[in-house]
Amino acid sequence: QQQVKQSPQSLIVQKGGISIINCAYENTAFDYFPWYQQFPGKGPALLIAIRPDVSEKKEGRFTISFNKSAKQFSLHIMDSQPGDSATYFCAASIIGNQFYFGTGTSLTVIP
Amino acid sequence: DGGITQSPKYLFRKEGQNVTLSCEQNLNHDAMYWYRQDPGQGLRLIYYSQIVNDFQKGDIAEGYSVSREKKESFPLTVTSAQKNPTAFYLCASSILLAGGPSETQYFGPGTRLLVL
């Protein structure tokens, strides 16, 4: 049973466009929602994270939108660049640091 | 220069052989984790440890074993009982606040295991 559902599986965006990746969860006990970026052959790196007491967090071109009532959160990448081409994972965590990961989205930004 | 190191980067296993993947961290983190990554399946938790000399099974522990003799080290052994070991293995660590909120997990560079 997938605790965190992520979509789309793959995404192609033009340079300068907006990339949007969505995740949904069921367990209301989750208290931390990070997004990770992973390049081929490398470990995931934390990109941005949010806690459920806020609805939006922005860091540079990356924004998390969080909808507690809908149990959904999304990653928006503004002005997408070819260097953003990577796999993105959402995750959700419970106190005690049990992380549950989405299945990943492969983003390709074309020049 | 703090971080998590995993070795080797590539590892080959023969039939019936046990192999051990190394994970070391100098972040002074209490908790350490092992994940397996397969294409299209995200990251699946194999084992985790919140304190030295203690560890718990994750979702896919069968065919794997771990030890946590030192805070800095959390080696993973892939035993011959694991019939489909080919995957990318990731080690992670985090601060652990007793009864507190979740904290970020930081990942190592990974080890790719291939079966000969």
PDB file of C-alpha atoms in Angstrom:
ATOM      1  CA  GLN A   1       0.000   0.000   0.000  1.00  0.00           C
ATOM      2  CA  GLN A   2       1.550   3.239  -1.173  1.00  0.00           C
ATOM      3  CA  GLN A   3       1.415   5.763   1.672  1.00  0.00           C
ATOM      4  CA  VAL A   4       2.343   8.661  -0.611  1.00  0.00           C
ATOM      5  CA  LYS A   5       1.093   8.810  -4.190  1.00  0.00           C
ATOM      6  CA  GLN A   6       3.051  10.932  -6.654  1.00  0.00           C
ATOM      7  CA  SER A   7       2.199  12.113 -10.147  1.00  0.00           C
ATOM      8  CA  PRO A   8       3.066  12.410 -12.939  1.00  0.00           C
ATOM      9  CA  GLN A   9       5.629   9.668 -13.459  1.00  0.00           C
ATOM     10  CA  SER A  10       7.420  11.774 -16.057  1.00  0.00           C
ATOM     11  CA  LEU A  11       7.243  15.391 -17.131  1.00  0.00           C
ATOM     12  CA  ILE A  12       8.680  17.337 -20.041  1.00  0.00           C
ATOM     13  CA  VAL A  13       8.780  21.118 -19.784  1.00  0.00           C
ATOM     14  CA  GLN A  14      10.182  23.847 -22.003  1.00  0.00           C
ATOM     15  CA  LYS A  15      12.975  26.002 -20.623  1.00  0.00           C
ATOM     16  CA  GLY A  16      11.453  28.916 -18.744  1.00  0.00           C
ATOM     17  CA  GLY A  17       8.212  27.069 -18.080  1.00  0.00           C
ATOM     18  CA  ILE A  18       6.651  25.945 -14.802  1.00  0.00           C
ATOM     19  CA  SER A  19       7.069  22.347 -13.644  1.00  0.00           C
ATOM     20  CA  ILE A  20       4.416  21.031 -11.286  1.00  0.00           C
ATOM     21  CA  ILE A  21       4.600  17.707  -9.436  1.00  0.00           C
ATOM     22  CA  ASN A  22       1.829  16.523  -7.154  1.00  0.00           C
ATOM     23  CA  CYS A  23       1.657  14.227  -4.140  1.00  0.00           C
ATOM     24  CA  ALA A  24      -1.222  12.945  -2.040  1.00  0.00           C
ATOM     25  CA  TYR A  25      -1.303  11.162   1.298  1.00  0.00           C
ATOM     26  CA  GLU A  26      -3.847   9.582   3.624  1.00  0.00           C
ATOM     27  CA  ASN A  27      -2.253   9.504   7.062  1.00  0.00           C
ATOM     28  CA  THR A  28      -3.050  12.701   8.960  1.00  0.00           C
ATOM     29  CA  ALA A  29      -0.278  11.916  11.449  1.00  0.00           C
ATOM     30  CA  PHE A  30       2.376  12.949   8.926  1.00  0.00           C
ATOM     31  CA  ASP A  31       4.189  16.026  10.221  1.00  0.00           C
ATOM     32  CA  TYR A  32       6.927  16.725   7.692  1.00  0.00           C
ATOM     33  CA  PHE A  33       6.817  16.856   3.896  1.00  0.00           C
ATOM     34  CA  PRO A  34      10.166  17.106   2.095  1.00  0.00           C
ATOM     35  CA  TRP A  35      11.002  17.092  -1.589  1.00  0.00           C
ATOM     36  CA  TYR A  36      14.219  15.493  -2.797  1.00  0.00           C
ATOM     37  CA  GLN A  37      16.082  15.964  -6.073  1.00  0.00           C
ATOM     38  CA  GLN A  38      18.116  13.094  -7.473  1.00  0.00           C
ATOM     39  CA  PHE A  39      20.531  13.090 -10.399  1.00  0.00           C
ATOM     40  CA  PRO A  40      21.450   9.799 -12.123  1.00  0.00           C
ATOM     41  CA  GLY A  41      23.823   7.671 -10.060  1.00  0.00           C
ATOM     42  CA  LYS A  42      23.665  10.023  -7.069  1.00  0.00           C
ATOM     43  CA  GLY A  43      21.878  10.014  -3.749  1.00  0.00           C
ATOM     44  CA  PRO A  44      18.774  12.190  -3.251  1.00  0.00           C
ATOM     45  CA  ALA A  45      19.415  15.687  -1.940  1.00  0.00           C
ATOM     46  CA  LEU A  46      16.906  17.706   0.079  1.00  0.00           C
ATOM     47  CA  LEU A  47      15.422  20.445  -2.066  1.00  0.00           C
ATOM     48  CA  ILE A  48      12.751  22.026   0.117  1.00  0.00           C
ATOM     49  CA  ALA A  49      10.473  20.901   2.936  1.00  0.00           C
ATOM     50  CA  ILE A  50       7.314  22.050   4.698  1.00  0.00           C
ATOM     51  CA  ARG A  51       5.470  21.322   7.933  1.00  0.00           C
ATOM     52  CA  PRO A  52       1.653  21.163   8.002  1.00  0.00           C
ATOM     53  CA  ASP A  53       1.186  24.428   9.905  1.00  0.00           C
ATOM     54  CA  VAL A  54       1.917  26.486   6.768  1.00  0.00           C
ATOM     55  CA  SER A  55       0.291  26.404   3.335  1.00  0.00           C
ATOM     56  CA  GLU A  56       3.209  27.523   1.216  1.00  0.00           C
ATOM     57  CA  LYS A  57       6.986  27.724   1.347  1.00  0.00           C
ATOM     58  CA  LYS A  58       9.195  29.310  -1.255  1.00  0.00           C
ATOM     59  CA  GLU A  59      12.942  29.018  -1.741  1.00  0.00           C
ATOM     60  CA  GLY A  60      14.240  30.672  -4.875  1.00  0.00           C
ATOM     61  CA  ARG A  61      12.517  29.126  -7.894  1.00  0.00           C
ATOM     62  CA  PHE A  62      11.086  26.242  -5.835  1.00  0.00           C
ATOM     63  CA  THR A  63       7.741  26.439  -4.019  1.00  0.00           C
ATOM     64  CA  ILE A  64       5.810  23.869  -2.018  1.00  0.00           C
ATOM     65  CA  SER A  65       2.044  24.339  -1.873  1.00  0.00           C
ATOM     66  CA  PHE A  66       0.365  22.397   0.930  1.00  0.00           C
ATOM     67  CA  ASN A  67      -3.362  21.706   1.212  1.00  0.00           C
ATOM     68  CA  LYS A  68      -4.023  20.064   4.578  1.00  0.00           C
ATOM     69  CA  SER A  69      -7.762  19.537   4.050  1.00  0.00           C
ATOM     70  CA  ALA A  70      -7.211  17.829   0.699  1.00  0.00           C
ATOM     71  CA  LYS A  71      -4.151  15.945   1.993  1.00  0.00           C
ATOM     72  CA  GLN A  72      -2.146  17.051  -0.999  1.00  0.00           C
ATOM     73  CA  PHE A  73       1.079  18.912  -1.570  1.00  0.00           C
ATOM     74  CA  SER A  74       2.890  19.942  -4.700  1.00  0.00           C
ATOM     75  CA  LEU A  75       6.240  21.194  -5.929  1.00  0.00           C
ATOM     76  CA  HIS A  76       6.357  24.104  -8.348  1.00  0.00           C
ATOM     77  CA  ILE A  77       9.572  24.894 -10.209  1.00  0.00           C
ATOM     78  CA  MET A  78       9.395  28.340 -11.768  1.00  0.00           C
ATOM     79  CA  ASP A  79      11.517  29.322 -14.785  1.00  0.00           C
ATOM     80  CA  SER A  80      12.575  25.694 -15.252  1.00  0.00           C
ATOM     81  CA  GLN A  81      16.123  25.210 -16.530  1.00  0.00           C
ATOM     82  CA  PRO A  82      17.846  22.272 -18.254  1.00  0.00           C
ATOM     83  CA  GLY A  83      19.934  21.856 -15.099  1.00  0.00           C
ATOM     84  CA  ASP A  84      16.716  21.051 -13.218  1.00  0.00           C
ATOM     85  CA  SER A  85      16.377  17.839 -15.237  1.00  0.00           C
ATOM     86  CA  ALA A  86      16.403  15.130 -12.562  1.00  0.00           C
ATOM     87  CA  THR A  87      14.113  12.796 -10.660  1.00  0.00           C
ATOM     88  CA  TYR A  88      12.070  14.373  -7.894  1.00  0.00           C
ATOM     89  CA  PHE A  89      10.687  12.491  -4.903  1.00  0.00           C
ATOM     90  CA  CYS A  90       8.126  13.679  -2.427  1.00  0.00           C
ATOM     91  CA  ALA A  91       8.043  12.164   1.026  1.00  0.00           C
ATOM     92  CA  ALA A  92       6.026  12.297   4.207  1.00  0.00           C
ATOM     93  CA  SER A  93       7.199  11.540   7.693  1.00  0.00           C
ATOM     94  CA  ILE A  94       5.770  10.614  11.049  1.00  0.00           C
ATOM     95  CA  ILE A  95       7.244  11.496  14.454  1.00  0.00           C
ATOM     96  CA  GLY A  96      10.074   9.020  14.971  1.00  0.00           C
ATOM     97  CA  ASN A  97      11.313   9.765  11.463  1.00  0.00           C
ATOM     98  CA  GLN A  98       9.636   6.989   9.536  1.00  0.00           C
ATOM     99  CA  PHE A  99       9.746   8.357   5.986  1.00  0.00           C
ATOM    100  CA  TYR A 100       7.445   7.276   3.176  1.00  0.00           C
ATOM    101  CA  PHE A 101       8.485   8.170  -0.349  1.00  0.00           C
ATOM    102  CA  GLY A 102       6.559   8.720  -3.553  1.00  0.00           C
ATOM    103  CA  THR A 103       7.556   6.747  -6.629  1.00  0.00           C
ATOM    104  CA  GLY A 104       9.361   9.679  -8.231  1.00  0.00           C
ATOM    105  CA  THR A 105       8.890  12.008 -11.203  1.00  0.00           C
ATOM    106  CA  SER A 106      11.436  12.187 -13.980  1.00  0.00           C
ATOM    107  CA  LEU A 107      11.644  15.815 -15.122  1.00  0.00           C
ATOM    108  CA  THR A 108      13.173  16.774 -18.447  1.00  0.00           C
ATOM    109  CA  VAL A 109      13.570  20.460 -19.274  1.00  0.00           C
ATOM    110  CA  ILE A 110      14.180  20.999 -22.966  1.00  0.00           C
ATOM    111  CA  PRO A 111      16.047  24.099 -24.214  1.00  0.00           C
TER     112      PRO A 111
ATOM    113  CA  ASP B   1      33.614  18.282   5.762  1.00  0.00           C
ATOM    114  CA  GLY B   2      30.561  16.543   7.205  1.00  0.00           C
ATOM    115  CA  GLY B   3      28.555  13.982   5.339  1.00  0.00           C
ATOM    116  CA  ILE B   4      27.680  10.392   4.623  1.00  0.00           C
ATOM    117  CA  THR B   5      30.016   8.097   2.745  1.00  0.00           C
ATOM    118  CA  GLN B   6      29.089   4.806   1.148  1.00  0.00           C
ATOM    119  CA  SER B   7      31.461   2.268  -0.293  1.00  0.00           C
ATOM    120  CA  PRO B   8      32.014   0.772  -2.690  1.00  0.00           C
ATOM    121  CA  LYS B   9      30.287   2.717  -5.469  1.00  0.00           C
ATOM    122  CA  TYR B  10      29.765  -0.518  -7.434  1.00  0.00           C
ATOM    123  CA  LEU B  11      29.638  -4.038  -6.019  1.00  0.00           C
ATOM    124  CA  PHE B  12      29.324  -7.374  -7.754  1.00  0.00           C
ATOM    125  CA  ARG B  13      27.857 -10.437  -6.112  1.00  0.00           C
ATOM    126  CA  LYS B  14      28.157 -14.035  -7.168  1.00  0.00           C
ATOM    127  CA  GLU B  15      25.445 -16.629  -6.574  1.00  0.00           C
ATOM    128  CA  GLY B  16      25.360 -17.790  -2.946  1.00  0.00           C
ATOM    129  CA  GLN B  17      27.630 -15.013  -1.749  1.00  0.00           C
ATOM    130  CA  ASN B  18      27.049 -12.558   1.060  1.00  0.00           C
ATOM    131  CA  VAL B  19      28.218  -9.001   0.459  1.00  0.00           C
ATOM    132  CA  THR B  20      28.489  -6.050   2.840  1.00  0.00           C
ATOM    133  CA  LEU B  21      27.837  -2.417   1.972  1.00  0.00           C
ATOM    134  CA  SER B  22      29.501   0.224   4.078  1.00  0.00           C
ATOM    135  CA  CYS B  23      27.884   3.411   5.405  1.00  0.00           C
ATOM    136  CA  GLU B  24      29.677   5.943   7.581  1.00  0.00           C
ATOM    137  CA  GLN B  25      28.503   9.359   8.789  1.00  0.00           C
ATOM    138  CA  ASN B  26      30.297  12.130  10.659  1.00  0.00           C
ATOM    139  CA  LEU B  27      27.225  14.283  11.230  1.00  0.00           C
ATOM    140  CA  ASN B  28      26.752  13.017  14.792  1.00  0.00           C
ATOM    141  CA  HIS B  29      23.276  11.813  13.814  1.00  0.00           C
ATOM    142  CA  ASP B  30      21.537   9.302  16.037  1.00  0.00           C
ATOM    143  CA  ALA B  31      19.417   7.602  13.389  1.00  0.00           C
ATOM    144  CA  MET B  32      20.568   5.756  10.304  1.00  0.00           C
ATOM    145  CA  TYR B  33      18.606   4.072   7.540  1.00  0.00           C
ATOM    146  CA  TRP B  34      19.047   1.749   4.577  1.00  0.00           C
ATOM    147  CA  TYR B  35      16.859   2.037   1.497  1.00  0.00           C
ATOM    148  CA  ARG B  36      16.650   0.085  -1.694  1.00  0.00           C
ATOM    149  CA  GLN B  37      15.837   1.916  -4.924  1.00  0.00           C
ATOM    150  CA  ASP B  38      14.446   0.150  -7.971  1.00  0.00           C
ATOM    151  CA  PRO B  39      13.234   1.898 -11.146  1.00  0.00           C
ATOM    152  CA  GLY B  40       9.670   3.146 -10.809  1.00  0.00           C
ATOM    153  CA  GLN B  41       9.325   2.060  -7.162  1.00  0.00           C
ATOM    154  CA  GLY B  42      10.764   4.942  -5.225  1.00  0.00           C
ATOM    155  CA  LEU B  43      12.738   4.234  -2.069  1.00  0.00           C
ATOM    156  CA  ARG B  44      11.847   1.288   0.139  1.00  0.00           C
ATOM    157  CA  LEU B  45      13.078   0.991   3.707  1.00  0.00           C
ATOM    158  CA  ILE B  46      15.169  -2.080   4.529  1.00  0.00           C
ATOM    159  CA  TYR B  47      16.356  -1.428   8.096  1.00  0.00           C
ATOM    160  CA  TYR B  48      16.776   1.511  10.417  1.00  0.00           C
ATOM    161  CA  SER B  49      18.542   2.186  13.677  1.00  0.00           C
ATOM    162  CA  GLN B  50      17.798   4.908  16.192  1.00  0.00           C
ATOM    163  CA  ILE B  51      20.530   4.054  18.682  1.00  0.00           C
ATOM    164  CA  VAL B  52      23.710   2.031  18.904  1.00  0.00           C
ATOM    165  CA  ASN B  53      23.162  -1.729  19.262  1.00  0.00           C
ATOM    166  CA  ASP B  54      19.513  -1.462  18.294  1.00  0.00           C
ATOM    167  CA  PHE B  55      17.794  -1.644  14.908  1.00  0.00           C
ATOM    168  CA  GLN B  56      14.374  -2.378  13.430  1.00  0.00           C
ATOM    169  CA  LYS B  57      13.161  -4.030  10.268  1.00  0.00           C
ATOM    170  CA  GLY B  58      11.684  -1.909   7.531  1.00  0.00           C
ATOM    171  CA  ASP B  59       9.256  -2.944   4.822  1.00  0.00           C
ATOM    172  CA  ILE B  60      11.628  -5.239   2.902  1.00  0.00           C
ATOM    173  CA  ALA B  61      14.089  -6.653   5.467  1.00  0.00           C
ATOM    174  CA  GLU B  62      14.016 -10.256   4.261  1.00  0.00           C
ATOM    175  CA  GLY B  63      17.410 -11.344   2.941  1.00  0.00           C
ATOM    176  CA  TYR B  64      19.264  -8.460   4.591  1.00  0.00           C
ATOM    177  CA  SER B  65      21.031  -7.968   7.914  1.00  0.00           C
ATOM    178  CA  VAL B  66      22.576  -4.961   9.669  1.00  0.00           C
ATOM    179  CA  SER B  67      24.631  -4.061  12.709  1.00  0.00           C
ATOM    180  CA  ARG B  68      25.098  -0.818  14.632  1.00  0.00           C
ATOM    181  CA  GLU B  69      28.146  -1.191  16.847  1.00  0.00           C
ATOM    182  CA  LYS B  70      29.171   2.444  16.519  1.00  0.00           C
ATOM    183  CA  LYS B  71      27.117   5.604  16.150  1.00  0.00           C
ATOM    184  CA  GLU B  72      28.976   6.504  12.967  1.00  0.00           C
ATOM    185  CA  SER B  73      28.607   3.196  11.141  1.00  0.00           C
ATOM    186  CA  PHE B  74      25.665   1.146   9.872  1.00  0.00           C
ATOM    187  CA  PRO B  75      26.810  -1.630   7.482  1.00  0.00           C
ATOM    188  CA  LEU B  76      24.279  -3.603   5.461  1.00  0.00           C
ATOM    189  CA  THR B  77      24.833  -7.249   4.508  1.00  0.00           C
ATOM    190  CA  VAL B  78      22.987  -8.620   1.510  1.00  0.00           C
ATOM    191  CA  THR B  79      22.746 -12.333   2.159  1.00  0.00           C
ATOM    192  CA  SER B  80      22.373 -15.191  -0.289  1.00  0.00           C
ATOM    193  CA  ALA B  81      18.736 -15.410   0.842  1.00  0.00           C
ATOM    194  CA  GLN B  82      18.001 -12.188  -1.063  1.00  0.00           C
ATOM    195  CA  LYS B  83      17.051 -13.592  -4.451  1.00  0.00           C
ATOM    196  CA  ASN B  84      16.812 -10.324  -6.339  1.00  0.00           C
ATOM    197  CA  PRO B  85      19.572  -8.117  -4.925  1.00  0.00           C
ATOM    198  CA  THR B  86      20.316  -6.033  -8.014  1.00  0.00           C
ATOM    199  CA  ALA B  87      19.438  -2.465  -7.034  1.00  0.00           C
ATOM    200  CA  PHE B  88      20.775   0.914  -5.949  1.00  0.00           C
ATOM    201  CA  TYR B  89      21.272   0.990  -2.172  1.00  0.00           C
ATOM    202  CA  LEU B  90      21.070   4.251  -0.279  1.00  0.00           C
ATOM    203  CA  CYS B  91      22.105   4.978   3.273  1.00  0.00           C
ATOM    204  CA  ALA B  92      20.678   7.956   5.142  1.00  0.00           C
ATOM    205  CA  SER B  93      20.970   9.540   8.549  1.00  0.00           C
ATOM    206  CA  SER B  94      19.074  12.077  10.610  1.00  0.00           C
ATOM    207  CA  ILE B  95      18.853  13.820  13.920  1.00  0.00           C
ATOM    208  CA  LEU B  96      16.322  12.079  16.129  1.00  0.00           C
ATOM    209  CA  LEU B  97      14.439  14.091  18.743  1.00  0.00           C
ATOM    210  CA  ALA B  98      12.726  11.804  21.254  1.00  0.00           C
ATOM    211  CA  GLY B  99       9.013  12.466  20.930  1.00  0.00           C
ATOM    212  CA  GLY B 100       9.804  15.439  18.743  1.00  0.00           C
ATOM    213  CA  PRO B 101       8.920  16.315  15.158  1.00  0.00           C
ATOM    214  CA  SER B 102      10.397  14.571  12.167  1.00  0.00           C
ATOM    215  CA  GLU B 103      13.722  15.822  10.922  1.00  0.00           C
ATOM    216  CA  THR B 104      15.383  15.751   7.510  1.00  0.00           C
ATOM    217  CA  GLN B 105      17.059  12.591   6.349  1.00  0.00           C
ATOM    218  CA  TYR B 106      20.357  13.126   4.523  1.00  0.00           C
ATOM    219  CA  PHE B 107      21.493  10.601   1.960  1.00  0.00           C
ATOM    220  CA  GLY B 108      24.828   9.152   0.936  1.00  0.00           C
ATOM    221  CA  PRO B 109      25.895   8.765  -2.716  1.00  0.00           C
ATOM    222  CA  GLY B 110      24.670   5.165  -2.965  1.00  0.00           C
ATOM    223  CA  THR B 111      26.069   1.757  -3.886  1.00  0.00           C
ATOM    224  CA  ARG B 112      24.965  -0.083  -6.993  1.00  0.00           C
ATOM    225  CA  LEU B 113      24.875  -3.839  -6.486  1.00  0.00           C
ATOM    226  CA  LEU B 114      24.969  -6.122  -9.492  1.00  0.00           C
ATOM    227  CA  VAL B 115      24.674  -9.891  -9.614  1.00  0.00           C
ATOM    228  CA  LEU B 116      27.112 -11.825 -11.791  1.00  0.00           C
TER     229      LEU B 116
END
